[in-house]
Amino acid sequence: MKNFYLLLFLLFTITTNAQRVTTYLDAPDAMVDDALVLDSQGNLYGSSFYGGTVTKVAPDGTVTPFVSGLIYANGLAVDSHDNVFVAAYAEGSINKYDSDGNLLQVFPVDGYPSGLIKAHRSDNMIYTEVASHSVIELSVEDGSVTVLYQGDPLSTPVGLAYNQRGDLYIGNYVSREIYKLTARRGQLRYVATVPSSDNDFPYLAFIAYANGSLYGTIYGEHKIYKIHPRRIDRVEIYAGSTSGNMDGNISEATFAYPSGLVFNRSGNTLYVSQFDGFGHIRKIKKGHRHGHGHHKAEEKAISIKVYPNPATDFIHIVEHSETKENKIFQIKLYRISDGKLVINQEKKSVNGTYSLPILGLKKGFYELFVSSGKGIETKRIWIH
């Protein structure tokens, strides 16, 4: 199962159709390309790894320099008093600042601290050390450290995220594997490997947890992935496709080398930094509910019937409608085994029906996405 990636493409589903992507920060002079963290007041902090800086973005959009002069600023965390902690990667320290950027304390640590997160039930800091492949707890009271886990299967760990029970998720940067360190027994369990094709930057940058799911970024894929923590290798593309900075519906928006990510407290807004050299932070916000608890996207959704299923030569797509109009269908078919887009067509239907030839496609499961202007519908297809 470890090498099998179930890619259930959510880019065009009704659920994600209600989500919008906007550019929250576009400031090359205030470079943010690495970790992100939010404080209790809604201030967003972002680090620049090679720039050695941390930038603060207030809820009203005001951008101010927060920290500068570090040798590789990496992970960020905020304690219960809104003090900001920064992993100074090449300096071998974790630095504590107040909300105005004043240095309060420097905690020297061995090696290269990278990922950083506040402990689940205290203001201690949990950090990764990439050279020894370790996850370590730093006591902010006396500076002592406790190794929570070290060695295989951890390898260059960076990303850290907690679930609501206090289980700690750890992401391997190079191998893109995610593990769970259980809160009660301290056992390390495999969760998933986030896939990557042959690209120039095939690394798992950071991870985040919200509403029962994990999210992770792969730089060179230009995508954000959703990982189901209770299923082995259950990975979906959440957003992104090719490199770009196009805003709009999440099904169409593009990202360029997505890196850090953080959710707001309610879990309905995700901020994403980009390692693209232009100081971009993107924001993904879920739509609000309207009327009797339905999403706008649900009101626009189309309903289709697909037959035969299983299929061999053709798939017939019929839109359920009171009027059998000739409409333009946008058809996309993805092979689930490797995520490859095998069919991408825009054709006019005849009396609300369109026939899709599938001759020559490999046997297996496919995900079909159909749009007719009213909305988007998805169906799982078996081709034999």
Coordinates of C-alpha atoms in Angstrom, one line a residue:
M1 CA 0.0 0.0 0.0
K2 CA 2.9 2.3 0.7
N3 CA 3.6 2.8 -3.0
F4 CA 0.0 3.1 -4.1
Y5 CA -1.3 6.7 -4.2
L6 CA -5.0 7.1 -4.4
L7 CA -5.5 10.4 -6.1
L8 CA -9.1 11.5 -5.7
F9 CA -9.0 14.8 -7.5
L10 CA -10.9 17.4 -5.7
L11 CA -10.1 20.3 -7.9
F12 CA -13.4 20.2 -9.7
T13 CA -15.8 18.8 -7.1
I14 CA -18.8 20.6 -5.8
T15 CA -17.3 20.9 -2.4
T16 CA -14.1 22.8 -3.5
N17 CA -16.0 24.8 -6.1
A18 CA -17.1 27.0 -3.2
Q19 CA -13.5 27.9 -2.4
R20 CA -11.7 31.0 -3.7
V21 CA -8.0 31.7 -4.1
T22 CA -6.7 35.3 -3.7
T23 CA -3.3 36.9 -3.5
Y24 CA -3.0 38.0 0.1
L25 CA 0.5 39.5 -0.2
D26 CA 2.4 40.6 -3.3
A27 CA 5.5 42.2 -2.0
P28 CA 9.0 41.2 -3.4
D29 CA 10.6 43.7 -1.0
A30 CA 9.0 42.0 2.0
M31 CA 10.0 38.5 0.9
V32 CA 8.1 35.6 2.5
D33 CA 8.9 32.2 1.0
D34 CA 9.0 29.7 3.9
A35 CA 7.1 29.0 7.2
L36 CA 3.9 30.8 8.2
V37 CA 2.2 31.2 11.5
L38 CA -0.8 33.2 12.9
D39 CA -1.1 34.8 16.3
S40 CA -4.4 35.2 18.3
Q41 CA -5.0 38.7 16.9
G42 CA -4.9 37.5 13.3
N43 CA -1.4 38.8 12.5
L44 CA 0.4 36.6 10.0
Y45 CA 4.1 36.0 10.2
G46 CA 6.2 34.6 7.4
S47 CA 9.9 33.7 7.1
S48 CA 12.3 34.0 4.3
F49 CA 14.9 31.2 4.5
Y50 CA 17.8 32.6 2.5
G51 CA 16.8 36.2 3.3
G52 CA 17.1 35.5 7.1
T53 CA 14.0 37.7 7.8
V54 CA 10.5 37.4 9.2
T55 CA 7.7 39.7 8.0
K56 CA 4.5 40.6 9.9
V57 CA 1.3 41.1 8.0
A58 CA -1.5 42.7 10.1
P59 CA -5.2 41.8 9.5
D60 CA -5.7 45.1 7.7
G61 CA -2.9 44.2 5.2
T62 CA -0.2 46.4 6.8
V63 CA 3.2 44.9 6.2
T64 CA 6.1 45.5 8.5
P65 CA 9.6 44.0 9.0
F66 CA 9.6 41.8 12.1
V67 CA 13.1 40.2 12.3
S68 CA 16.2 40.5 10.1
G69 CA 19.8 39.5 10.1
L70 CA 19.3 35.8 10.8
I71 CA 21.3 33.1 9.0
Y72 CA 18.5 31.2 7.4
A73 CA 15.1 31.8 9.1
N74 CA 13.1 28.7 9.0
G75 CA 10.2 27.4 11.2
L76 CA 7.9 29.7 13.1
A77 CA 5.6 29.2 16.1
V78 CA 3.5 31.4 18.5
D79 CA 3.0 30.7 22.2
S80 CA -0.2 31.4 24.2
H81 CA 1.1 35.0 24.9
D82 CA 1.6 35.8 21.2
N83 CA 5.4 35.6 21.6
V84 CA 6.9 34.5 18.3
F85 CA 9.6 31.8 18.1
V86 CA 11.9 31.5 15.1
A87 CA 14.1 28.5 14.2
A88 CA 17.5 30.1 13.2
Y89 CA 18.6 27.2 11.0
A90 CA 22.3 27.8 10.5
E91 CA 22.8 29.6 13.9
G92 CA 21.7 26.5 15.9
S93 CA 19.2 28.4 18.0
I94 CA 15.5 29.0 18.5
N95 CA 14.9 32.7 19.2
K96 CA 12.0 34.2 21.1
Y97 CA 10.5 37.6 20.2
D98 CA 7.6 39.7 21.6
S99 CA 4.8 40.8 19.2
D100 CA 6.8 43.9 18.3
G101 CA 9.9 42.0 17.2
N102 CA 12.0 42.6 20.3
L103 CA 14.4 39.7 21.0
L104 CA 13.5 38.2 24.4
Q105 CA 15.6 35.1 24.6
V106 CA 17.9 32.9 22.5
F107 CA 17.8 29.1 23.1
P108 CA 20.9 27.4 21.8
V109 CA 20.3 23.9 20.4
D110 CA 22.5 21.4 18.7
G111 CA 22.4 20.9 14.9
Y112 CA 20.1 22.6 12.5
P113 CA 16.6 23.4 13.8
S114 CA 14.0 23.5 11.0
G115 CA 10.3 22.8 11.6
L116 CA 8.8 24.4 14.7
I117 CA 5.4 24.2 16.5
K118 CA 4.1 25.0 19.9
A119 CA 3.6 21.9 22.1
H120 CA 0.0 20.7 22.3
R121 CA -0.6 21.3 26.0
S122 CA 2.1 23.8 27.0
D123 CA 4.2 26.7 25.7
N124 CA 7.2 24.5 25.1
M125 CA 8.4 24.3 21.5
I126 CA 8.7 21.2 19.4
Y127 CA 11.3 21.4 16.6
T128 CA 12.8 19.1 14.0
E129 CA 16.6 18.7 13.7
V130 CA 17.4 17.6 10.2
A131 CA 21.0 16.3 10.7
S132 CA 20.1 13.8 13.4
H133 CA 16.7 13.1 11.9
S134 CA 15.0 14.1 15.2
V135 CA 11.9 15.6 16.7
I136 CA 12.8 17.4 20.0
E137 CA 10.9 19.3 22.7
L138 CA 12.4 22.5 24.0
S139 CA 11.5 23.6 27.5
V140 CA 11.0 27.4 27.5
E141 CA 11.5 27.4 31.3
D142 CA 15.1 26.2 31.4
G143 CA 16.2 25.6 27.9
S144 CA 16.5 21.8 28.4
V145 CA 15.6 19.5 25.5
T146 CA 13.9 16.1 25.3
V147 CA 14.2 13.9 22.2
L148 CA 10.7 12.7 21.3
Y149 CA 11.9 10.5 18.4
Q150 CA 15.2 10.1 16.5
G151 CA 16.3 8.1 13.5
D152 CA 14.6 5.9 11.0
P153 CA 12.1 6.2 9.4
L154 CA 12.5 9.9 10.0
S155 CA 14.8 11.4 7.4
T156 CA 15.3 15.2 7.1
P157 CA 12.1 15.9 9.0
V158 CA 10.7 19.4 8.6
G159 CA 6.9 19.7 8.6
L160 CA 5.0 19.4 11.9
A161 CA 1.3 19.5 12.7
Y162 CA -0.9 18.5 15.6
N163 CA -4.4 17.0 15.5
Q164 CA -7.0 17.8 18.2
R165 CA -6.0 14.8 20.3
G166 CA -2.3 15.8 20.5
D167 CA -1.0 13.3 18.0
L168 CA 2.0 14.9 16.2
Y169 CA 2.4 14.5 12.4
I170 CA 5.9 14.7 11.0
G171 CA 6.8 15.2 7.4
N172 CA 10.1 14.0 5.8
Y173 CA 11.4 16.7 3.5
V174 CA 13.2 14.6 0.9
S175 CA 11.2 11.3 0.9
R176 CA 7.9 13.1 1.3
E177 CA 6.7 10.6 3.9
I178 CA 4.3 11.6 6.7
Y179 CA 4.3 9.8 10.1
K180 CA 2.2 10.1 13.2
L181 CA 3.8 10.2 16.6
T182 CA 0.9 9.1 18.9
A183 CA 0.3 11.2 22.0
R184 CA -0.4 8.4 24.5
R185 CA 2.2 5.8 23.6
G186 CA 4.8 7.7 21.6
Q187 CA 4.7 5.2 18.7
L188 CA 5.6 6.3 15.2
R189 CA 3.1 5.2 12.5
Y190 CA 3.3 5.6 8.8
V191 CA 0.5 7.7 7.3
A192 CA 1.3 8.4 3.6
T193 CA 3.8 9.4 1.0
V194 CA 2.9 12.5 -0.9
P195 CA 3.6 11.8 -4.6
S196 CA 5.8 13.8 -6.9
S197 CA 6.7 13.5 -10.5
D198 CA 10.1 14.2 -12.1
N199 CA 10.4 17.9 -11.3
D200 CA 13.1 20.4 -10.2
F201 CA 12.1 20.6 -6.6
P202 CA 10.3 17.3 -5.5
Y203 CA 10.3 18.0 -1.7
L204 CA 7.6 18.1 1.0
A205 CA 7.9 21.6 2.4
F206 CA 5.4 22.0 5.3
I207 CA 2.2 20.3 6.6
A208 CA -0.9 21.6 8.4
Y209 CA -3.9 20.1 10.0
A210 CA -7.5 21.3 10.0
N211 CA -11.0 19.7 10.2
G212 CA -9.8 16.2 10.4
S213 CA -7.3 16.3 7.4
L214 CA -3.7 17.0 6.8
Y215 CA -2.4 19.3 4.0
G216 CA 1.1 19.4 2.5
T217 CA 2.9 21.3 -0.2
I218 CA 5.3 19.9 -2.8
Y219 CA 7.3 22.8 -4.3
G220 CA 8.0 21.5 -7.8
E221 CA 4.5 20.1 -8.3
H222 CA 3.0 23.5 -7.7
K223 CA 0.3 21.8 -5.8
I224 CA -1.2 21.5 -2.3
Y225 CA -2.2 18.0 -1.3
K226 CA -4.8 16.8 1.1
I227 CA -3.9 13.7 3.2
H228 CA -6.4 11.6 5.1
P229 CA -4.6 10.8 8.4
R230 CA -6.7 7.7 9.2
R231 CA -6.1 5.9 5.8
I232 CA -2.8 4.6 4.6
D233 CA -1.6 6.5 1.4
R234 CA -5.0 8.3 0.9
V235 CA -3.8 11.4 -0.9
E236 CA -5.7 13.9 -3.0
I237 CA -4.8 17.0 -4.9
Y238 CA -6.4 19.9 -3.1
A239 CA -5.3 22.8 -5.2
G240 CA -2.9 23.7 -8.0
S241 CA -1.8 22.3 -11.3
T242 CA 0.9 24.1 -13.4
S243 CA 3.2 26.9 -12.2
G244 CA 1.4 30.3 -12.0
N245 CA -0.2 32.9 -9.8
M246 CA -3.8 32.9 -11.1
D247 CA -6.5 33.7 -8.6
G248 CA -10.1 32.6 -8.7
N249 CA -12.0 29.4 -8.1
I250 CA -9.8 26.8 -6.4
S251 CA -10.4 24.5 -9.4
E252 CA -8.6 26.9 -11.7
A253 CA -6.2 28.8 -9.5
T254 CA -2.5 28.1 -9.9
F255 CA 0.5 28.3 -7.5
A256 CA 4.2 28.7 -8.0
Y257 CA 6.4 26.6 -5.7
P258 CA 4.0 26.5 -2.7
S259 CA 5.8 26.3 0.6
G260 CA 4.6 27.2 4.1
L261 CA 0.9 26.9 5.0
V262 CA -1.2 27.7 8.0
F263 CA -4.9 27.6 8.8
N264 CA -6.8 30.2 10.8
R265 CA -8.4 29.0 14.0
S266 CA -11.8 28.2 12.5
G267 CA -10.1 26.2 9.8
N268 CA -12.0 27.9 6.9
T269 CA -9.0 29.9 5.6
L270 CA -5.6 28.6 4.5
Y271 CA -2.6 30.8 3.9
V272 CA 0.2 29.6 1.6
S273 CA 3.6 31.1 1.0
Q274 CA 5.5 30.5 -2.3
F275 CA 9.2 29.9 -2.9
D276 CA 9.0 31.7 -6.2
G277 CA 11.1 34.8 -5.4
F278 CA 8.2 37.3 -5.6
G279 CA 7.1 37.5 -2.0
H280 CA 3.6 36.0 -2.6
I281 CA 1.3 34.7 0.0
R282 CA -1.9 33.2 -1.3
K283 CA -5.2 32.7 0.6
I284 CA -7.8 30.0 0.1
K285 CA -11.1 30.8 1.7
K286 CA -14.1 28.5 1.8
G287 CA -17.5 29.8 0.8
H288 CA -20.2 30.8 3.3
R289 CA -23.4 28.9 3.7
H290 CA -26.6 30.5 2.4
G291 CA -30.3 30.0 2.8
H292 CA -31.1 26.6 4.3
G293 CA -27.5 25.6 5.0
H294 CA -26.6 25.0 1.3
H295 CA -23.5 26.3 -0.4
K296 CA -23.8 28.6 -3.4
A297 CA -21.9 26.0 -5.3
E298 CA -24.5 23.4 -4.4
E299 CA -27.3 25.6 -5.8
K300 CA -25.3 25.7 -9.1
A301 CA -24.4 22.0 -9.2
I302 CA -25.3 19.9 -12.2
S303 CA -26.5 16.3 -12.0
I304 CA -25.3 13.8 -14.5
K305 CA -25.7 10.1 -15.3
V306 CA -22.8 8.1 -16.7
Y307 CA -23.2 4.7 -18.4
P308 CA -22.1 2.0 -18.9
N309 CA -20.0 1.6 -15.9
P310 CA -17.8 -0.5 -16.1
A311 CA -17.1 0.7 -19.7
T312 CA -15.0 -0.5 -22.6
D313 CA -15.4 1.6 -25.7
F314 CA -17.6 4.6 -24.9
I315 CA -18.9 6.5 -21.9
H316 CA -22.3 8.2 -22.3
I317 CA -22.8 11.3 -20.2
V318 CA -26.4 12.6 -19.7
E319 CA -27.3 15.7 -17.8
H320 CA -30.5 15.5 -15.8
S321 CA -32.5 18.5 -16.8
E322 CA -36.1 19.4 -17.5
T323 CA -35.0 20.7 -20.9
K324 CA -32.8 18.7 -23.2
E325 CA -30.7 21.6 -24.5
N326 CA -27.5 21.4 -26.5
K327 CA -24.8 22.6 -24.2
I328 CA -21.0 22.8 -24.0
F329 CA -19.6 20.1 -21.8
Q330 CA -16.0 20.4 -20.4
I331 CA -14.8 16.9 -19.9
K332 CA -11.8 15.8 -18.0
L333 CA -10.8 12.2 -17.2
Y334 CA -7.9 11.4 -14.8
R335 CA -6.3 8.0 -14.2
I336 CA -6.4 7.4 -10.5
S337 CA -3.3 5.1 -10.3
D338 CA -0.9 7.9 -11.3
G339 CA -3.0 11.1 -11.5
K340 CA -2.5 11.5 -15.2
L341 CA -5.0 13.6 -17.2
V342 CA -5.9 11.3 -20.1
I343 CA -8.8 13.2 -21.7
N344 CA -9.5 16.9 -21.8
Q345 CA -12.2 17.9 -24.2
E346 CA -14.8 20.7 -24.7
K347 CA -17.7 19.5 -26.9
K348 CA -21.3 20.3 -27.5
S349 CA -23.9 17.8 -26.3
V350 CA -26.8 16.6 -28.4
N351 CA -30.1 16.8 -26.4
G352 CA -28.1 17.0 -23.2
T353 CA -26.0 13.9 -24.0
Y354 CA -22.4 13.5 -24.9
S355 CA -20.5 10.3 -25.8
L356 CA -16.9 10.0 -24.8
P357 CA -14.7 7.5 -26.6
I358 CA -12.3 5.7 -24.3
L359 CA -10.7 3.1 -26.7
G360 CA -7.0 2.4 -25.9
L361 CA -7.1 3.5 -22.2
K362 CA -5.6 1.2 -19.7
K363 CA -7.8 -0.9 -17.4
G364 CA -8.4 0.6 -14.0
F365 CA -10.2 3.3 -12.1
Y366 CA -10.7 6.8 -13.5
E367 CA -12.1 10.0 -12.1
L368 CA -14.5 11.9 -14.5
F369 CA -15.2 15.6 -14.2
V370 CA -18.0 17.2 -16.1
S371 CA -18.9 20.9 -16.3
S372 CA -21.7 22.4 -18.4
G373 CA -21.7 26.0 -17.1
K374 CA -24.1 25.4 -14.2
G375 CA -21.5 23.7 -12.1
I376 CA -19.3 20.6 -11.9
E377 CA -20.0 17.0 -11.2
T378 CA -17.6 14.1 -10.7
K379 CA -18.0 10.3 -11.2
R380 CA -15.8 7.3 -10.6
I381 CA -15.4 5.1 -13.7
W382 CA -14.0 1.6 -14.1
I383 CA -12.6 0.9 -17.5
H384 CA -11.9 -2.7 -18.5

